[in-house]
Amino acid sequence: MCRYWSPDGWAGAGRASGSLLFKSGVIDFAGSGVVHMVGGIAGFWGALIEGPRIGRFDHAGRTVALRGHSASLVVLGSFLLWFGWFGFNPGSFITIFKSYGPSGSINGQWSAVGRTAVTTTLAGCAAALTTLFGKRLQHGHWSVVDVCNGLLGGFAAITSGCAVVDPWAAIICGFVSAWVLIGLNKLATKFKYDDPLEAAQLHAGCGAWGVLFTALFARKKYVEETYPGHPGRPYGLFMGGGGRLLGAHIVAILVNIGWASCTMGPLFYVLHKFNLLRISSEDELQGMDLTRHGGFAYVYHDEEPAQQQLATFRLKSAAARVDPAASPEAGNRNDV
């Protein structure tokens, strides 16, 4: 955190004496790398060391959907996070009443705060819609839970460059982040990696894309407004700013991966060895709602009504079934 956001950090974009990293620093305004990547990589090691939940994959290696979630609560939580992100991204400016020109100018920090809120919203919405139709094409049905995860993936990605990119670029950010999330989830299933909250795929994967996205689409005017005092500093590669910012951001991604892996990997391994990271297999099989909270949180129906009717029909059919070999008509047909 200090290396990016501190005025004295070696990768700080606002370093007073100039960044030590390609004379550019890392533009990670609200923390796609500092917050989301670090948390996602920590989650990756925790899930990898503990292994899949019991019953997540069958003996043939096929994925089994585990019950025990409320789509209504997922949607409610996603909306709460959406609301909170407006404090997370635009709120990172800290001050609003700061002019970007002479006193009385119409351009100031207030316009940057508003633009940041717009880019945040557009990236999240683009990711949500892309995930909605992408999952529909992939599985043949609509999934509100996947849409919520896609929404959060778009937010995680835009968090780095929300203050320094144009609104149209935020739509690209959200669109790509949705496919990053979908692709990483497919990869996780293929390698039997079980992350119930998709923390690694969503926060680490989409966060890393957000760091790269900023290095590609950061606009010169917005960069100089957000990080004043460094005229001529590099900005987005696709916006004509050269490759120095991209190089700095690639280094940042590698440093984030190395730092989180070296700190959280051993920690989770020690917790795993002392059996402090996971509940017992008995509790896991019965469910913590029952073993720890005294009752079930959900009402399960093992068979749908249609399946029950079909089972009843099969039982009645079996009871009335006649063996063709014992039927006189069948015997006559066989003789013919």
Short mmCIF file of C-alpha atoms in Angstrom, two decimals:
data_model
loop_
_atom_site.label_atom_id
_atom_site.label_comp_id
_atom_site.label_asym_id
_atom_site.label_seq_id
_atom_site.Cartn_x
_atom_site.Cartn_y
_atom_site.Cartn_z
CA MET A 1 0.00 0.00 0.00
CA CYS A 2 2.75 2.43 0.98
CA ARG A 3 4.75 1.78 -2.17
CA TYR A 4 1.88 3.07 -4.34
CA TRP A 5 -0.05 5.59 -2.26
CA SER A 6 2.60 7.10 -0.03
CA PRO A 7 4.22 10.35 -1.28
CA ASP A 8 7.56 8.64 -0.62
CA GLY A 9 6.69 5.21 -2.04
CA TRP A 10 9.13 3.86 -4.62
CA ALA A 11 6.24 3.23 -7.04
CA GLY A 12 4.09 6.18 -5.99
CA ALA A 13 2.61 8.16 -8.87
CA GLY A 14 2.57 11.31 -6.73
CA ARG A 15 6.15 11.02 -5.43
CA ALA A 16 7.47 14.56 -4.92
CA SER A 17 10.97 13.85 -6.24
CA GLY A 18 9.75 11.71 -9.14
CA SER A 19 9.00 8.00 -9.07
CA LEU A 20 11.84 5.53 -9.03
CA LEU A 21 9.82 3.27 -11.32
CA PHE A 22 10.38 4.38 -14.95
CA LYS A 23 9.90 8.00 -13.79
CA SER A 24 6.22 7.17 -13.89
CA GLY A 25 4.96 5.34 -10.85
CA VAL A 26 1.85 3.22 -10.66
CA ILE A 27 -1.55 4.81 -11.15
CA ASP A 28 -3.66 2.64 -8.88
CA PHE A 29 -6.06 5.35 -7.77
CA ALA A 30 -8.43 3.40 -5.51
CA GLY A 31 -6.76 0.00 -5.40
CA SER A 32 -7.38 -2.56 -8.17
CA GLY A 33 -3.93 -3.85 -7.32
CA VAL A 34 -3.36 -2.63 -3.77
CA VAL A 35 -6.74 -3.86 -2.52
CA HIS A 36 -8.30 -6.35 -4.92
CA MET A 37 -5.27 -8.16 -6.30
CA VAL A 38 -3.68 -8.59 -2.88
CA GLY A 39 -6.92 -9.90 -1.38
CA GLY A 40 -7.64 -12.16 -4.33
CA ILE A 41 -4.18 -13.73 -4.29
CA ALA A 42 -4.46 -14.31 -0.55
CA GLY A 43 -7.80 -16.02 -1.18
CA PHE A 44 -6.20 -18.11 -3.92
CA TRP A 45 -3.63 -19.56 -1.56
CA GLY A 46 -6.19 -20.21 1.14
CA ALA A 47 -8.52 -22.11 -1.20
CA LEU A 48 -5.66 -23.96 -2.90
CA ILE A 49 -4.07 -25.15 0.35
CA GLU A 50 -7.37 -26.26 1.90
CA GLY A 51 -8.63 -27.96 -1.24
CA PRO A 52 -12.21 -28.28 -2.54
CA ARG A 53 -15.26 -28.57 -0.34
CA ILE A 54 -16.58 -32.07 0.26
CA GLY A 55 -18.79 -33.07 -2.64
CA ARG A 56 -17.72 -30.20 -4.91
CA PHE A 57 -16.47 -32.65 -7.52
CA ASP A 58 -17.76 -36.18 -8.04
CA HIS A 59 -15.67 -39.33 -8.60
CA ALA A 60 -15.60 -38.66 -12.34
CA GLY A 61 -14.24 -35.17 -11.73
CA ARG A 62 -17.45 -33.44 -12.78
CA THR A 63 -18.55 -30.23 -11.07
CA VAL A 64 -21.35 -30.53 -8.52
CA ALA A 65 -23.33 -27.41 -7.60
CA LEU A 66 -23.52 -27.20 -3.82
CA ARG A 67 -26.70 -25.81 -2.36
CA GLY A 68 -26.81 -23.29 0.45
CA HIS A 69 -27.11 -19.76 -0.87
CA SER A 70 -29.85 -17.18 -1.18
CA ALA A 71 -29.98 -15.39 -4.52
CA SER A 72 -32.05 -12.63 -2.90
CA LEU A 73 -29.32 -11.95 -0.34
CA VAL A 74 -26.65 -12.06 -3.06
CA VAL A 75 -28.51 -9.38 -5.04
CA LEU A 76 -29.10 -7.27 -1.92
CA GLY A 77 -25.42 -7.51 -0.96
CA SER A 78 -24.35 -6.58 -4.49
CA PHE A 79 -26.49 -3.44 -4.41
CA LEU A 80 -25.01 -2.50 -1.04
CA LEU A 81 -21.51 -2.94 -2.46
CA TRP A 82 -22.49 -0.91 -5.52
CA PHE A 83 -23.58 1.94 -3.28
CA GLY A 84 -20.40 1.63 -1.21
CA TRP A 85 -18.21 1.77 -4.30
CA PHE A 86 -19.22 5.40 -4.82
CA GLY A 87 -17.49 6.15 -1.54
CA PHE A 88 -14.61 3.87 -2.42
CA ASN A 89 -13.73 5.33 -5.85
CA PRO A 90 -14.94 8.96 -5.96
CA GLY A 91 -14.33 9.23 -2.23
CA SER A 92 -10.62 8.54 -2.73
CA PHE A 93 -10.22 12.15 -3.86
CA ILE A 94 -10.80 13.16 -0.20
CA THR A 95 -11.49 16.80 -1.19
CA ILE A 96 -14.07 18.20 -3.61
CA PHE A 97 -13.61 21.98 -3.54
CA LYS A 98 -10.29 22.20 -5.34
CA SER A 99 -10.00 24.23 -8.53
CA TYR A 100 -8.03 23.00 -11.55
CA GLY A 101 -7.55 26.53 -12.84
CA PRO A 102 -7.74 30.13 -11.67
CA SER A 103 -10.12 30.99 -8.86
CA GLY A 104 -13.72 30.75 -10.04
CA SER A 105 -12.94 28.20 -12.75
CA ILE A 106 -15.71 25.76 -13.62
CA ASN A 107 -13.16 22.94 -13.77
CA GLY A 108 -12.15 21.44 -10.49
CA GLN A 109 -11.98 18.35 -8.37
CA TRP A 110 -15.79 18.25 -8.34
CA SER A 111 -15.82 17.41 -12.04
CA ALA A 112 -13.26 14.64 -11.49
CA VAL A 113 -15.35 13.21 -8.65
CA GLY A 114 -18.41 13.14 -10.90
CA ARG A 115 -16.48 11.56 -13.77
CA THR A 116 -15.12 8.90 -11.43
CA ALA A 117 -18.66 7.98 -10.35
CA VAL A 118 -19.69 7.70 -14.01
CA THR A 119 -16.76 5.50 -15.03
CA THR A 120 -17.36 3.26 -12.02
CA THR A 121 -21.02 2.81 -12.92
CA LEU A 122 -20.38 2.20 -16.61
CA ALA A 123 -17.70 -0.42 -16.01
CA GLY A 124 -19.84 -2.33 -13.54
CA CYS A 125 -22.94 -2.23 -15.75
CA ALA A 126 -21.00 -3.26 -18.87
CA ALA A 127 -19.50 -6.20 -16.99
CA ALA A 128 -22.88 -7.25 -15.57
CA LEU A 129 -24.60 -7.22 -18.98
CA THR A 130 -21.71 -9.01 -20.65
CA THR A 131 -21.76 -11.70 -17.98
CA LEU A 132 -25.55 -12.03 -18.28
CA PHE A 133 -25.46 -12.84 -21.99
CA GLY A 134 -22.11 -14.61 -21.86
CA LYS A 135 -23.37 -17.09 -19.27
CA ARG A 136 -26.64 -17.46 -21.20
CA LEU A 137 -24.71 -18.52 -24.30
CA GLN A 138 -22.45 -20.76 -22.24
CA HIS A 139 -25.02 -22.61 -20.12
CA GLY A 140 -28.35 -21.95 -21.82
CA HIS A 141 -30.01 -20.25 -18.83
CA TRP A 142 -29.96 -16.95 -16.96
CA SER A 143 -28.12 -16.67 -13.64
CA VAL A 144 -28.59 -13.65 -11.38
CA VAL A 145 -25.74 -14.76 -9.10
CA ASP A 146 -23.29 -14.82 -12.01
CA VAL A 147 -24.50 -11.37 -13.07
CA CYS A 148 -23.77 -10.03 -9.58
CA ASN A 149 -20.27 -11.48 -9.65
CA GLY A 150 -19.73 -9.96 -13.10
CA LEU A 151 -20.86 -6.59 -11.77
CA LEU A 152 -18.35 -6.74 -8.93
CA GLY A 153 -15.63 -7.85 -11.33
CA GLY A 154 -16.21 -4.71 -13.40
CA PHE A 155 -16.02 -2.58 -10.27
CA ALA A 156 -12.77 -4.27 -9.18
CA ALA A 157 -11.24 -3.61 -12.60
CA ILE A 158 -12.18 0.07 -12.93
CA THR A 159 -11.01 0.89 -9.40
CA SER A 160 -7.45 1.50 -10.58
CA GLY A 161 -8.14 3.93 -13.40
CA CYS A 162 -11.55 5.32 -12.48
CA ALA A 163 -10.20 8.87 -12.11
CA VAL A 164 -7.98 9.00 -15.21
CA VAL A 165 -9.97 7.35 -18.03
CA ASP A 166 -12.84 8.47 -20.24
CA PRO A 167 -16.35 7.05 -19.77
CA TRP A 168 -16.20 5.23 -23.12
CA ALA A 169 -13.01 3.48 -22.01
CA ALA A 170 -14.75 2.33 -18.80
CA ILE A 171 -17.23 0.37 -20.94
CA ILE A 172 -14.30 -1.47 -22.55
CA CYS A 173 -12.88 -2.14 -19.10
CA GLY A 174 -16.12 -3.72 -17.90
CA PHE A 175 -16.63 -5.75 -21.08
CA VAL A 176 -13.18 -7.32 -20.91
CA SER A 177 -13.36 -7.89 -17.14
CA ALA A 178 -16.49 -10.01 -17.62
CA TRP A 179 -14.65 -12.34 -20.00
CA VAL A 180 -11.65 -12.42 -17.67
CA LEU A 181 -13.94 -13.63 -14.90
CA ILE A 182 -15.73 -16.17 -17.11
CA GLY A 183 -12.44 -17.51 -18.46
CA LEU A 184 -10.81 -17.84 -15.05
CA ASN A 185 -13.87 -19.64 -13.70
CA LYS A 186 -13.64 -22.14 -16.57
CA LEU A 187 -9.96 -22.59 -15.80
CA ALA A 188 -10.67 -23.10 -12.09
CA THR A 189 -13.22 -25.82 -12.87
CA LYS A 190 -10.82 -27.56 -15.24
CA PHE A 191 -8.10 -27.76 -12.58
CA LYS A 192 -10.54 -28.68 -9.76
CA TYR A 193 -9.91 -25.45 -7.91
CA ASP A 194 -12.75 -24.58 -5.54
CA ASP A 195 -13.18 -20.96 -4.49
CA PRO A 196 -16.75 -20.51 -3.19
CA LEU A 197 -16.67 -16.72 -3.50
CA GLU A 198 -14.57 -16.61 -6.70
CA ALA A 199 -12.19 -14.33 -4.78
CA ALA A 200 -9.13 -15.22 -6.84
CA GLN A 201 -10.93 -15.08 -10.17
CA LEU A 202 -12.88 -11.91 -9.43
CA HIS A 203 -10.56 -9.80 -7.29
CA ALA A 204 -7.13 -10.99 -8.42
CA GLY A 205 -8.01 -11.63 -12.06
CA CYS A 206 -10.18 -8.59 -12.70
CA GLY A 207 -7.96 -6.46 -10.48
CA ALA A 208 -4.90 -7.36 -12.56
CA TRP A 209 -6.80 -6.53 -15.74
CA GLY A 210 -7.76 -3.17 -14.21
CA VAL A 211 -4.11 -2.32 -13.54
CA LEU A 212 -3.21 -3.15 -17.15
CA PHE A 213 -6.26 -1.29 -18.46
CA THR A 214 -5.18 1.90 -16.70
CA ALA A 215 -1.75 1.73 -18.31
CA LEU A 216 -3.43 1.47 -21.72
CA PHE A 217 -6.25 4.03 -21.48
CA ALA A 218 -5.17 6.71 -18.96
CA ARG A 219 -5.76 10.14 -20.50
CA LYS A 220 -3.03 12.77 -20.21
CA LYS A 221 -5.30 15.59 -19.01
CA TYR A 222 -6.87 13.50 -16.26
CA VAL A 223 -3.53 12.08 -15.11
CA GLU A 224 -2.03 15.56 -14.72
CA GLU A 225 -5.11 16.76 -12.82
CA THR A 226 -5.14 13.79 -10.46
CA TYR A 227 -1.35 13.74 -9.94
CA PRO A 228 -0.27 17.39 -10.38
CA GLY A 229 3.27 18.72 -10.33
CA HIS A 230 4.83 16.30 -12.83
CA PRO A 231 4.45 17.77 -16.33
CA GLY A 232 5.40 15.47 -19.17
CA ARG A 233 4.80 12.30 -17.19
CA PRO A 234 3.74 9.20 -19.16
CA TYR A 235 0.11 8.21 -19.57
CA GLY A 236 -1.85 5.49 -21.38
CA LEU A 237 -0.18 3.60 -24.21
CA PHE A 238 -3.27 3.66 -26.43
CA MET A 239 -3.70 7.38 -25.72
CA GLY A 240 -0.24 8.22 -27.05
CA GLY A 241 1.64 8.24 -23.77
CA GLY A 242 4.29 5.63 -24.56
CA GLY A 243 5.07 2.37 -22.82
CA ARG A 244 6.67 3.52 -19.57
CA LEU A 245 3.41 3.49 -17.62
CA LEU A 246 2.63 0.00 -18.94
CA GLY A 247 6.06 -1.20 -17.85
CA ALA A 248 5.53 0.23 -14.38
CA HIS A 249 2.15 -1.48 -14.10
CA ILE A 250 3.50 -4.85 -15.20
CA VAL A 251 6.12 -4.57 -12.45
CA ALA A 252 3.33 -3.66 -10.01
CA ILE A 253 1.34 -6.77 -10.90
CA LEU A 254 4.37 -9.01 -10.39
CA VAL A 255 5.20 -7.32 -7.08
CA ASN A 256 1.61 -7.73 -5.87
CA ILE A 257 1.65 -11.43 -6.72
CA GLY A 258 5.03 -11.96 -5.05
CA TRP A 259 4.19 -9.98 -1.92
CA ALA A 260 0.82 -11.59 -1.28
CA SER A 261 2.17 -15.07 -2.08
CA CYS A 262 5.20 -14.77 0.19
CA THR A 263 3.17 -13.46 3.13
CA MET A 264 -0.19 -15.22 2.88
CA GLY A 265 0.93 -18.56 1.43
CA PRO A 266 3.03 -19.57 4.48
CA LEU A 267 0.38 -18.19 6.85
CA PHE A 268 -2.38 -20.33 5.33
CA TYR A 269 -0.07 -23.34 5.26
CA VAL A 270 0.66 -23.03 9.00
CA LEU A 271 -3.04 -22.59 9.78
CA HIS A 272 -3.78 -25.64 7.66
CA LYS A 273 -1.22 -27.76 9.49
CA PHE A 274 -2.70 -26.82 12.85
CA ASN A 275 -6.25 -27.51 11.59
CA LEU A 276 -7.26 -23.93 12.30
CA LEU A 277 -8.47 -23.01 8.84
CA ARG A 278 -11.34 -25.42 8.26
CA ILE A 279 -14.23 -26.95 10.17
CA SER A 280 -14.39 -30.70 10.75
CA SER A 281 -15.66 -32.98 8.00
CA GLU A 282 -18.67 -33.86 10.18
CA ASP A 283 -19.65 -30.21 10.49
CA GLU A 284 -19.07 -29.68 6.80
CA LEU A 285 -21.27 -32.61 5.79
CA GLN A 286 -24.11 -31.68 8.12
CA GLY A 287 -23.81 -27.96 7.51
CA MET A 288 -22.86 -25.25 9.97
CA ASP A 289 -26.40 -23.93 10.09
CA LEU A 290 -27.34 -27.11 11.93
CA THR A 291 -24.15 -27.85 13.88
CA ARG A 292 -23.28 -24.31 14.98
CA HIS A 293 -26.56 -22.39 14.84
CA GLY A 294 -29.14 -24.96 15.84
CA GLY A 295 -31.26 -25.21 12.71
CA PHE A 296 -31.45 -25.10 8.93
CA ALA A 297 -31.36 -21.72 7.20
CA TYR A 298 -32.99 -23.05 4.03
CA VAL A 299 -35.86 -25.40 3.26
CA TYR A 300 -34.57 -28.02 0.85
CA HIS A 301 -36.70 -30.10 -1.49
CA ASP A 302 -34.71 -33.09 -2.63
CA GLU A 303 -37.06 -33.67 -5.57
CA GLU A 304 -38.98 -31.17 -7.61
CA PRO A 305 -42.75 -31.74 -7.98
CA ALA A 306 -42.33 -32.85 -11.57
CA GLN A 307 -39.65 -35.34 -10.53
CA GLN A 308 -41.90 -36.66 -7.76
CA GLN A 309 -44.75 -37.16 -10.22
CA LEU A 310 -42.41 -38.92 -12.61
CA ALA A 311 -41.17 -41.18 -9.82
CA THR A 312 -44.79 -42.00 -8.85
CA PHE A 313 -45.64 -42.77 -12.45
CA ARG A 314 -42.68 -45.11 -12.73
CA LEU A 315 -43.66 -46.94 -9.56
CA LYS A 316 -47.22 -47.44 -10.80
CA SER A 317 -45.95 -48.56 -14.18
CA ALA A 318 -43.60 -51.02 -12.58
CA ALA A 319 -46.43 -52.43 -10.46
CA ALA A 320 -48.64 -52.95 -13.50
CA ARG A 321 -45.92 -54.16 -15.81
CA VAL A 322 -46.44 -57.45 -17.58
CA ASP A 323 -43.56 -59.57 -18.74
CA PRO A 324 -43.95 -60.10 -22.51
CA ALA A 325 -42.71 -63.66 -22.24
CA ALA A 326 -45.61 -64.54 -19.89
CA SER A 327 -48.30 -63.02 -22.12
CA PRO A 328 -50.26 -65.38 -24.40
CA GLU A 329 -50.44 -62.71 -27.09
CA ALA A 330 -46.73 -62.20 -26.86
CA GLY A 331 -46.20 -65.92 -27.19
CA ASN A 332 -48.37 -66.03 -30.31
CA ARG A 333 -46.44 -63.18 -31.87
CA ASN A 334 -43.20 -64.96 -31.12
CA ASP A 335 -44.50 -68.08 -32.78
CA VAL A 336 -45.33 -66.15 -35.91
#
